[in-house]
XYZ file of N, CA and C in Angstrom:
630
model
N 236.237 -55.147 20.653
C 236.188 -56.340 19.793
C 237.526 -57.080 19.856
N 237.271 -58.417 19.714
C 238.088 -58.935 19.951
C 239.837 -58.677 18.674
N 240.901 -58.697 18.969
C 241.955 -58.457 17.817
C 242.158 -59.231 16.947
N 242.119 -60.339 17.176
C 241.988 -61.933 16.160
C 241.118 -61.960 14.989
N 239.295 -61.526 15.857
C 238.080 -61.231 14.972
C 238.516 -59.992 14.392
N 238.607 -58.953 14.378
C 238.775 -57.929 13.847
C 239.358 -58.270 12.495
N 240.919 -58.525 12.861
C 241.836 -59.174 11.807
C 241.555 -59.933 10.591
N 240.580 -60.900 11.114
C 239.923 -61.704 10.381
C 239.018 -61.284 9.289
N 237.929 -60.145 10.219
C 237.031 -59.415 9.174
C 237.603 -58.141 8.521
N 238.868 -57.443 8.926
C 239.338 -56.851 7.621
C 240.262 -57.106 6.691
N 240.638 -59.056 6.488
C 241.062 -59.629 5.671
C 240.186 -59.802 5.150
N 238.795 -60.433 5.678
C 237.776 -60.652 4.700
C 237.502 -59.553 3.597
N 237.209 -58.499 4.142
C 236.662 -57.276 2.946
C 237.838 -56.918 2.712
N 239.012 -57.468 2.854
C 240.206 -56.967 2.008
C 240.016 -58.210 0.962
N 239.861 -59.232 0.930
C 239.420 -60.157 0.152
C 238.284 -59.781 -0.772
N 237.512 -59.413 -0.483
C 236.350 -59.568 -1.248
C 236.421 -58.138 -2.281
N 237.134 -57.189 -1.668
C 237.546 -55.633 -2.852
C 237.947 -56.264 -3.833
N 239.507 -57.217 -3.620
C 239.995 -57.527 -4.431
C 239.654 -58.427 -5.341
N 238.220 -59.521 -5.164
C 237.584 -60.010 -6.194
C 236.901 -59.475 -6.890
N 236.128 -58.891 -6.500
C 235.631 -57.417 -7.063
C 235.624 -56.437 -7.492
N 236.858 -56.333 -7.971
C 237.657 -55.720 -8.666
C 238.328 -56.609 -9.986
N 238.266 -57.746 -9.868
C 239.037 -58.471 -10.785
C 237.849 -59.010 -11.367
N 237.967 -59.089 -12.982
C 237.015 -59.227 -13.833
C 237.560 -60.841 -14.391
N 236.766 -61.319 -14.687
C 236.241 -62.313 -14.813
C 235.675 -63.235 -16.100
N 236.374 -63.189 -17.230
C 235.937 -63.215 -19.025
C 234.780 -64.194 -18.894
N 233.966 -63.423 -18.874
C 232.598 -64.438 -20.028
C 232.531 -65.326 -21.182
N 232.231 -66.695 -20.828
C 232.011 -67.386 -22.177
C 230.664 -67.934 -22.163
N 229.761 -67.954 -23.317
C 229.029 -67.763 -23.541
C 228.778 -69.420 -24.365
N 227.641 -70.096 -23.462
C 227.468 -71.661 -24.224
C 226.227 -71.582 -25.263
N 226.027 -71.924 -26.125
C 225.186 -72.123 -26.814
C 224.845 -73.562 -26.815
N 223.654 -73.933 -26.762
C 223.558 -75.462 -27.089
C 224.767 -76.367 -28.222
N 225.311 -77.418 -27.261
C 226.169 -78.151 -28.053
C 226.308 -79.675 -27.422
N 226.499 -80.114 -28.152
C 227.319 -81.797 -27.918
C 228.309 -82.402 -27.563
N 228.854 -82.859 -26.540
C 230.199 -84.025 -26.621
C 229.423 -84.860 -26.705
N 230.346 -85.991 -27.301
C 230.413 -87.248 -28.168
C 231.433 -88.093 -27.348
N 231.268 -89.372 -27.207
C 232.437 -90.312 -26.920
C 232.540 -90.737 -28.461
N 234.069 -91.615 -29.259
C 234.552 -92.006 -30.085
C 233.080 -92.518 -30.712
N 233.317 -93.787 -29.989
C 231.707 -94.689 -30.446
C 230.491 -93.955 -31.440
N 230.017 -93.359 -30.657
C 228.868 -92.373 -30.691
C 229.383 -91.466 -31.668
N 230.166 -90.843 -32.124
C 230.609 -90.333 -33.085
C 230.840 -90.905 -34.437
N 231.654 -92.043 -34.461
C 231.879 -92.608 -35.772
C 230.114 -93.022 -35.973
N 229.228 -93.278 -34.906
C 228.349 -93.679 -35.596
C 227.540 -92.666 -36.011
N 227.521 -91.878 -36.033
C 226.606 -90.714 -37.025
C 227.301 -89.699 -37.763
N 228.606 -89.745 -37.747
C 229.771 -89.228 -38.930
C 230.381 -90.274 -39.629
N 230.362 -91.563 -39.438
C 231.137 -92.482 -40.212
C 232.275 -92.903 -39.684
N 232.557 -94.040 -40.163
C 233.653 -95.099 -39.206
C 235.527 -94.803 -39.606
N 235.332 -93.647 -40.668
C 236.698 -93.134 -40.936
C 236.631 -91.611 -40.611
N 235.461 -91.237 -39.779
C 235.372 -89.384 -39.739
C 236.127 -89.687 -38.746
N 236.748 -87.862 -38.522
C 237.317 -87.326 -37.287
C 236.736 -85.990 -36.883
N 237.088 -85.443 -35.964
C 236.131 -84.522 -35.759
C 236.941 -82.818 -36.393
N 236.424 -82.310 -36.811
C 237.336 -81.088 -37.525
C 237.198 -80.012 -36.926
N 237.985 -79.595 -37.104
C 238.322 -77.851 -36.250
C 237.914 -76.557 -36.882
N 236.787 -76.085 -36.156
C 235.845 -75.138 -35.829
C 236.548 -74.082 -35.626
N 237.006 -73.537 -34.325
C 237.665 -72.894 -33.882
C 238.286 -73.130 -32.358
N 239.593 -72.616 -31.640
C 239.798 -72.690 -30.575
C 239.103 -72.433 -29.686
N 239.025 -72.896 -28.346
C 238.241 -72.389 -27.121
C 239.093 -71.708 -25.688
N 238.401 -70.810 -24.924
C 239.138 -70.461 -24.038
C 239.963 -71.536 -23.372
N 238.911 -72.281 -23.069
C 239.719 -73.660 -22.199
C 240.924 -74.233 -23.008
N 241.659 -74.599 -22.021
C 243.009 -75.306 -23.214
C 242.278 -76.679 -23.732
N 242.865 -76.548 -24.666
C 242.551 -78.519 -25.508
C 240.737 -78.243 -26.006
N 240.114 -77.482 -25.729
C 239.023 -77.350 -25.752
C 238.754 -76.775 -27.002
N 237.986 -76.933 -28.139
C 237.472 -76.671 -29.330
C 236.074 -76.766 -29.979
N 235.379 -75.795 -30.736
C 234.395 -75.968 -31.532
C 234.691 -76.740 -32.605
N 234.084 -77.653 -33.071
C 234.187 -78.410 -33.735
C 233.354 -78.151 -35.571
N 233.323 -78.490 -36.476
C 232.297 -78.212 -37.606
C 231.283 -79.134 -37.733
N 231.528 -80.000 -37.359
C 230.500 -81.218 -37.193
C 229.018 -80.939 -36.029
N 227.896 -81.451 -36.723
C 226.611 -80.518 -36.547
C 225.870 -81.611 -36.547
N 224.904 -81.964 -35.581
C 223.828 -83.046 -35.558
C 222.462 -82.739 -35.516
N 221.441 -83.209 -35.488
C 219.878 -82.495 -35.074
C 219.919 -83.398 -33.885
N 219.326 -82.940 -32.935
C 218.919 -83.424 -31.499
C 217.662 -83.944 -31.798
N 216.827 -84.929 -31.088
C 215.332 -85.225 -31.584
C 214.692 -85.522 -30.001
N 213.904 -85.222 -29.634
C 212.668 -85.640 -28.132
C 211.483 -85.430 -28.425
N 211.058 -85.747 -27.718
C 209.270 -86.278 -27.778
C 208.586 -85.293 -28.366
N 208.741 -83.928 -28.408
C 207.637 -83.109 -28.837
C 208.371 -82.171 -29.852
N 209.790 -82.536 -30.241
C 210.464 -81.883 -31.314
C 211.701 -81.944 -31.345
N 212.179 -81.490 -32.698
C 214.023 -81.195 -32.978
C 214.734 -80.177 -32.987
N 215.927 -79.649 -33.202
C 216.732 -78.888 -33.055
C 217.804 -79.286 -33.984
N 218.130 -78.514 -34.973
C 219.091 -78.741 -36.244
C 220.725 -77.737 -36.010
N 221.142 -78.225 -36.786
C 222.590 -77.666 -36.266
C 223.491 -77.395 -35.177
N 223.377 -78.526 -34.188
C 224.007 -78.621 -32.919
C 225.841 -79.083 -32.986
N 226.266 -78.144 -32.598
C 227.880 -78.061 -32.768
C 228.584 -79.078 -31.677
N 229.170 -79.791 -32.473
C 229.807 -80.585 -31.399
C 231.390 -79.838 -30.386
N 231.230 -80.007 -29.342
C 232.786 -79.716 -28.381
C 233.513 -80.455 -28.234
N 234.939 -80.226 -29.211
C 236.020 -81.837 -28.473
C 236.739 -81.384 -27.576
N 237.529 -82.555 -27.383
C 237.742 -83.762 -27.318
C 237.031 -84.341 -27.125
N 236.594 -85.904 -27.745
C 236.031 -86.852 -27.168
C 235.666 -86.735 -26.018
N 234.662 -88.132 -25.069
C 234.999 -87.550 -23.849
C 234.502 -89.235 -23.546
N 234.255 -89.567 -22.140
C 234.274 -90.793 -21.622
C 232.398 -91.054 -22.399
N 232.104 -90.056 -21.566
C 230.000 -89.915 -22.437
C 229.840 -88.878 -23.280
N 228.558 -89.205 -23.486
C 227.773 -88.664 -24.704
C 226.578 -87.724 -23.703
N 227.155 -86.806 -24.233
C 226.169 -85.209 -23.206
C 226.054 -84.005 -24.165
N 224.634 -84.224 -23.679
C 223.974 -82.994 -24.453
C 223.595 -81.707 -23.739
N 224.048 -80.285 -23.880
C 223.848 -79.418 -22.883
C 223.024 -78.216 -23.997
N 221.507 -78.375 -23.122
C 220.921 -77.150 -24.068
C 220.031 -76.094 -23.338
N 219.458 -75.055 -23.421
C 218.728 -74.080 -22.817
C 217.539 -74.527 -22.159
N 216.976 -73.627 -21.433
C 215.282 -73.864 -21.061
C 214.095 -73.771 -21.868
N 215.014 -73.046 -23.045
C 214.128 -72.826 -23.874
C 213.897 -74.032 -25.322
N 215.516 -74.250 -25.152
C 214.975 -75.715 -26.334
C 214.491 -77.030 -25.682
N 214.396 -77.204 -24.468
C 214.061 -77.977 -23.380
C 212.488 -77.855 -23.733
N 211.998 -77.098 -24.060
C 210.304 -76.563 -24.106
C 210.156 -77.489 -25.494
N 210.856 -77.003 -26.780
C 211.213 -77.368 -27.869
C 210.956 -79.079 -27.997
N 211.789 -79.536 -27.412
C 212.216 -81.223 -27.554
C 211.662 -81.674 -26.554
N 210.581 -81.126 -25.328
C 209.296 -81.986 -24.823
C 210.376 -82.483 -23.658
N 211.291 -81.979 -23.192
C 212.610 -82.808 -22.177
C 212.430 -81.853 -20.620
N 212.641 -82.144 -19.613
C 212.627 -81.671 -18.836
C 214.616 -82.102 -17.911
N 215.326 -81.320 -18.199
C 216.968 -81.860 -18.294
C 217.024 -81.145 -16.444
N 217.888 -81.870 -15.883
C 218.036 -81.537 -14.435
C 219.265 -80.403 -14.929
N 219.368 -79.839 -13.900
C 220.579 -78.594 -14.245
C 221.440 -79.075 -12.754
N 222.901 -79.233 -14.120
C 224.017 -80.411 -13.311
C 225.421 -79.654 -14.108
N 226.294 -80.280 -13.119
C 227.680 -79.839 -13.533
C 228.312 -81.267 -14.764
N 228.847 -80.692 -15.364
C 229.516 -81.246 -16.593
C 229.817 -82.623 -16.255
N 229.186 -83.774 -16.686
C 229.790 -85.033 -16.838
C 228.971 -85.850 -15.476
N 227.727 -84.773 -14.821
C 227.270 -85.310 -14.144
C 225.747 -86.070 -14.672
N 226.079 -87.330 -15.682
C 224.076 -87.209 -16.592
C 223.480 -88.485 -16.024
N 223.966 -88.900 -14.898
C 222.800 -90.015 -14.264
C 221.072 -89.583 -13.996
N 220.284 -90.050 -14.542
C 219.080 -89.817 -14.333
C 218.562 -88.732 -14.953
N 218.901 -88.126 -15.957
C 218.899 -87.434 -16.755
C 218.216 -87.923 -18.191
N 217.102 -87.251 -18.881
C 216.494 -87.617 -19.732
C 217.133 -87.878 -21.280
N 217.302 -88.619 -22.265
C 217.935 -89.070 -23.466
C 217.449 -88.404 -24.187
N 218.058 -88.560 -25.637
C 217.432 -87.600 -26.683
C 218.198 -88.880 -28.215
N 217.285 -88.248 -29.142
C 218.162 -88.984 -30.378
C 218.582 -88.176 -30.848
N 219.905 -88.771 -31.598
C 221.093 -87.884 -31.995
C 221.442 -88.356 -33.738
N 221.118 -87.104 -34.431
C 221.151 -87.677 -36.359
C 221.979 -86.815 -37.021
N 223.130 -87.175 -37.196
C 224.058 -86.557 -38.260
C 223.866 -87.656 -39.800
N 225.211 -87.515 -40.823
C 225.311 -87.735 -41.798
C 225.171 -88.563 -42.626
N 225.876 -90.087 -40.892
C 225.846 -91.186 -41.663
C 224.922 -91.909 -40.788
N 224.106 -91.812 -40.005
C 223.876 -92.350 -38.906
C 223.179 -91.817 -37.870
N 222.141 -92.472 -36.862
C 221.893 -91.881 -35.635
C 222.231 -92.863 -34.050
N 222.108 -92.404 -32.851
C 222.136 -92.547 -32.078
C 221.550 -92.458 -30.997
N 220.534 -93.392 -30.468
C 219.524 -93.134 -29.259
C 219.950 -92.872 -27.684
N 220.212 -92.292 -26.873
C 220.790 -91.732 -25.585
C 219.969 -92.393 -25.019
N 220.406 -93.151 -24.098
C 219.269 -93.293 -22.859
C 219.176 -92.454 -21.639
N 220.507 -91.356 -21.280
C 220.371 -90.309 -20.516
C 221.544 -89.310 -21.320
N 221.509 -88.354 -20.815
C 222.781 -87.331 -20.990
C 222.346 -86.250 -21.501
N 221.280 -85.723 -21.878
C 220.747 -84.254 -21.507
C 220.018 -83.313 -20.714
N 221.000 -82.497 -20.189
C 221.206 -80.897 -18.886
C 221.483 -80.161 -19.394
N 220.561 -79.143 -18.253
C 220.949 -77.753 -18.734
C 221.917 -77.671 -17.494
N 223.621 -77.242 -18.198
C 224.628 -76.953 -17.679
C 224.507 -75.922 -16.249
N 225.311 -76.438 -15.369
C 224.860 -75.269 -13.808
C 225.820 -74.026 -14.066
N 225.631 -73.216 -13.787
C 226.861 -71.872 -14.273
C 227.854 -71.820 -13.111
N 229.182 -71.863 -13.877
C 230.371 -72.050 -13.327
C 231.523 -71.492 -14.056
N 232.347 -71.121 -12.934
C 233.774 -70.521 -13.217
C 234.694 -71.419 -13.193
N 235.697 -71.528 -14.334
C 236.689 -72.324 -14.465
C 237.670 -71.398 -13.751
N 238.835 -71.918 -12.917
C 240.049 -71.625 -12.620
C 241.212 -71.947 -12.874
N 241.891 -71.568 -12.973
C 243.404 -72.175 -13.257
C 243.800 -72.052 -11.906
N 244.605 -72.860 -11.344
C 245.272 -73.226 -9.913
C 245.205 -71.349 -9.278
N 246.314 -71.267 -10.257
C 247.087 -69.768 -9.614
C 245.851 -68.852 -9.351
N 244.930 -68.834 -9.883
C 243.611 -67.841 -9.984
C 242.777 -67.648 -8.799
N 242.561 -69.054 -8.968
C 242.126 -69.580 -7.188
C 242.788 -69.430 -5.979
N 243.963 -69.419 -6.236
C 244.942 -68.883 -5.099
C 244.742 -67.629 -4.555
N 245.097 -67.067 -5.475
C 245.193 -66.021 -5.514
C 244.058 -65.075 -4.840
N 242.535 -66.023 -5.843
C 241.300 -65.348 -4.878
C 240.665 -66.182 -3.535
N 241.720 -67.119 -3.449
C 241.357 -68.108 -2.084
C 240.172 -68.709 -2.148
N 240.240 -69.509 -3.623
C 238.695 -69.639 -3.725
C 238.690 -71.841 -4.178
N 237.706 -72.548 -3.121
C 238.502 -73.653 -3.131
C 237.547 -74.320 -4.560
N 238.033 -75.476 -4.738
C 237.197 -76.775 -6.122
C 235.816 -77.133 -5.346
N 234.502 -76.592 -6.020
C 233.265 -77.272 -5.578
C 232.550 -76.352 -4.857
N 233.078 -74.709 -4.436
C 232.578 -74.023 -3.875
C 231.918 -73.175 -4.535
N 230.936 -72.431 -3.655
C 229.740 -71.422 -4.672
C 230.312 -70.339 -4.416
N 229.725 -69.007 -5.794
C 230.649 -67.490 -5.260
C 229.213 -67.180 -5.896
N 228.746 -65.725 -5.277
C 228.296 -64.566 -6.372
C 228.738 -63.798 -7.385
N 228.303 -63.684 -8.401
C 228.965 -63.301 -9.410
C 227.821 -61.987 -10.547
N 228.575 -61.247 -10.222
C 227.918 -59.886 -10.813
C 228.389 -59.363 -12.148
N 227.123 -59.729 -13.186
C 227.399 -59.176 -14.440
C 226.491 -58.001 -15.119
N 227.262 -57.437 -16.194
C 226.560 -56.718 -16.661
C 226.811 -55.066 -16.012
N 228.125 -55.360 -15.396
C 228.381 -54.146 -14.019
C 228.008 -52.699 -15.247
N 227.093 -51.809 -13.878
C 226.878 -50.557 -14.143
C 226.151 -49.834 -15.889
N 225.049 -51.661 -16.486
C 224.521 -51.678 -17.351
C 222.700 -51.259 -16.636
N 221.798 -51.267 -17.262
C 220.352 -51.696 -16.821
C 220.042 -53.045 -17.195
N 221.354 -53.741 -17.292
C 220.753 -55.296 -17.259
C 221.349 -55.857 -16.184
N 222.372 -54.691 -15.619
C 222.768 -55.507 -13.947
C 222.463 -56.586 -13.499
N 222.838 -57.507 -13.078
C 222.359 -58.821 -12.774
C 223.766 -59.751 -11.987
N 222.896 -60.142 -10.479
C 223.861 -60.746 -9.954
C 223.147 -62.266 -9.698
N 224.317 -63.407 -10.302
C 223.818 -64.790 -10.607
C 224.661 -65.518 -8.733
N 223.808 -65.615 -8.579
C 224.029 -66.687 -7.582
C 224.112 -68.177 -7.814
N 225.336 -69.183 -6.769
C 225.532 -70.508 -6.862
C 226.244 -70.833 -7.674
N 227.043 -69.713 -7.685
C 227.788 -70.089 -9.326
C 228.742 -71.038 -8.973
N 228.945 -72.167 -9.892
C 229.537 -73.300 -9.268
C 231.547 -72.694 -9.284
N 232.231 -73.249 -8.401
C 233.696 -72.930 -9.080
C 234.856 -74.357 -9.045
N 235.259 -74.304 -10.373
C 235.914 -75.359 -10.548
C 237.305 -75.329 -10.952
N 238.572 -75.572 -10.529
C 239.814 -75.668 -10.128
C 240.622 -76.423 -10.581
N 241.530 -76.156 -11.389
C 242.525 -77.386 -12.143
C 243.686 -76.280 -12.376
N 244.768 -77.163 -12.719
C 245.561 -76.368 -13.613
C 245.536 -76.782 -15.349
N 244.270 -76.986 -15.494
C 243.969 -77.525 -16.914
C 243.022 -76.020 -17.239
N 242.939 -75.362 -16.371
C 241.684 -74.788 -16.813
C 242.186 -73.239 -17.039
N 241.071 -72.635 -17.626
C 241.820 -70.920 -18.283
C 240.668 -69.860 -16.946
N 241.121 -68.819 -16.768
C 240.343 -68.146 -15.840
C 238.572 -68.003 -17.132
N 237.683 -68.452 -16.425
C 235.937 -68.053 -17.734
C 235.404 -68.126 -16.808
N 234.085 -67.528 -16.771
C 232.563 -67.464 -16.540
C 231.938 -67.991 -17.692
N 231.199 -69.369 -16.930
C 230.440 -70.277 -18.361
C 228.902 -69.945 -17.963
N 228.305 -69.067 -18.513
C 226.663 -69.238 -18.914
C 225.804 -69.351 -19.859
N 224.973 -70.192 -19.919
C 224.163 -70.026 -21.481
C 223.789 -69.346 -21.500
N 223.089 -69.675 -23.002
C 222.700 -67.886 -23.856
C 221.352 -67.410 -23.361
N 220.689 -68.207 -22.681
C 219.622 -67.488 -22.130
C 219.925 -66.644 -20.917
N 220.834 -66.929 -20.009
C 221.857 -66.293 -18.795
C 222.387 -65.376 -19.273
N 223.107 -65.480 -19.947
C 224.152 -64.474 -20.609
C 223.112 -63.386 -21.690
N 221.910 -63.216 -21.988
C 221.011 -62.581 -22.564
C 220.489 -61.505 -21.334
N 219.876 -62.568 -20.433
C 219.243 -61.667 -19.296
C 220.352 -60.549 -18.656
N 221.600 -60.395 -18.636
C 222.765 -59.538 -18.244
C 223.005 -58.865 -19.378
N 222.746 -59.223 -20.750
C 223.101 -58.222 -21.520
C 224.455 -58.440 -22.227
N 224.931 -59.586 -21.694
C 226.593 -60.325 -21.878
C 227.141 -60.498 -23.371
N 228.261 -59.936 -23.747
C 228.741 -60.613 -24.924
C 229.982 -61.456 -24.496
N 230.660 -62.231 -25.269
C 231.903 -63.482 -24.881
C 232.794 -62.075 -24.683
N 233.757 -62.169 -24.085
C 234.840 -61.751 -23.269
C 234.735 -60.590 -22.194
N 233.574 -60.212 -21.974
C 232.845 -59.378 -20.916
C 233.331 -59.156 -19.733
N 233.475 -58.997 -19.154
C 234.178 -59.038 -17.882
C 233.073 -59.296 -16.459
N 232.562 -60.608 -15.975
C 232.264 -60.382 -15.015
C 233.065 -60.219 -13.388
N 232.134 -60.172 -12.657
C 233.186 -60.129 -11.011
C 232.176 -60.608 -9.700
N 233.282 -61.189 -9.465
C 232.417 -62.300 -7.770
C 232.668 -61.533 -6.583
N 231.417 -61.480 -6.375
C 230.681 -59.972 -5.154
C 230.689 -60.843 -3.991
């Protein structure tokens, strides 16, 4: 065999031990909301702000206390938690299963992607708001922080396997998992709760990309 190829393929599985070995914190989405400014003052009021819930893995990233009902053609959904910061749109990210719920059929897209995507009405306190698109069910993806990615040589926009639930009977390896790259971002595994159910997952879990 050639020495070059060789080289090559026992960097590779020297690569791939070492992802595989490195765990991977689970966060766990539950159906929630971003809001742009607009869209906010109008169903909290034209002097609300948005209040603090609790911190999120992601930096700058927060649960919020502020809670809306979602509304679509064949039903609602009450107590939907909003995520700040603000953001440029108004996106709604919910399960397959409340998708059944609210009569919606949502394309499954990466964050901030809601062209052609089905609307929903949106009713908090003071006010509602009709969407003409912006609800998906979120694609499952790993946030990176620069160094993380380096480290696992892993580039912005690329797919990994990702194995959770290690050495449970809910074993489960999620394919296509999207991976996304900043130095804004904290090392997570983002899946909803219907994903993160079928593995058996609680938030800080440790998954790993096989």
């Amino acid at each position: 065999m050639d020495e070059k190829l060789l080289k090559e393929i026992l960097e590779d599985l020297k690569l791939r031990q070492e992802r595989s070995n490195t765990p991977v914190p689970v966060g766990i989405s539950n159906r929630h909301i971003h809001f742009t400014k607009e869209d906010f003052k109008a169903v909290f009021g034209a002097d609300a702000e948005p209040v603090l819930f609790r911190q999120l893995l992601q930096p700058g990233f927060y649960a919020a206390n502020e809670l809306v009902t979602i509304e679509g053609p064949n039903g609602s959904i009450k107590n939907v938690r909003m995520i700040g910061p603000y953001r440029p749109y108004t996106q709604v990210e919910v399960s397959l299963g409340d998708s059944s719920v609210l009569g919606l059929e949502p394309p499954i897209r990466d964050s901030g992607k809601i062209q052609n995507s089905p609307g929903v009405k949106v009713t908090g306190p003071k006010g509602s708001v009709t969407l003409k698109q912006g609800v998906i069910l979120s694609k499952r993806h790993v946030h990176f922080h620069s160094k993380d990615a380096e480290a696992m040589k892993i580039k912005d926009g690329t797919e990994v396997r990702v194995l959770c639930g290690r050495g449970t009977d809910r074993e489960t390896i999620y394919e296509r998992v999207l991976c996304r790259v900043s130095e804004k971002f904290a090392l997570e595994l983002h899946l909803d709760v219907e994903e993160a159910n079928a593995a058996g997952l609680r938030n800080g879990d440790g998954a790993f990309i096989v």
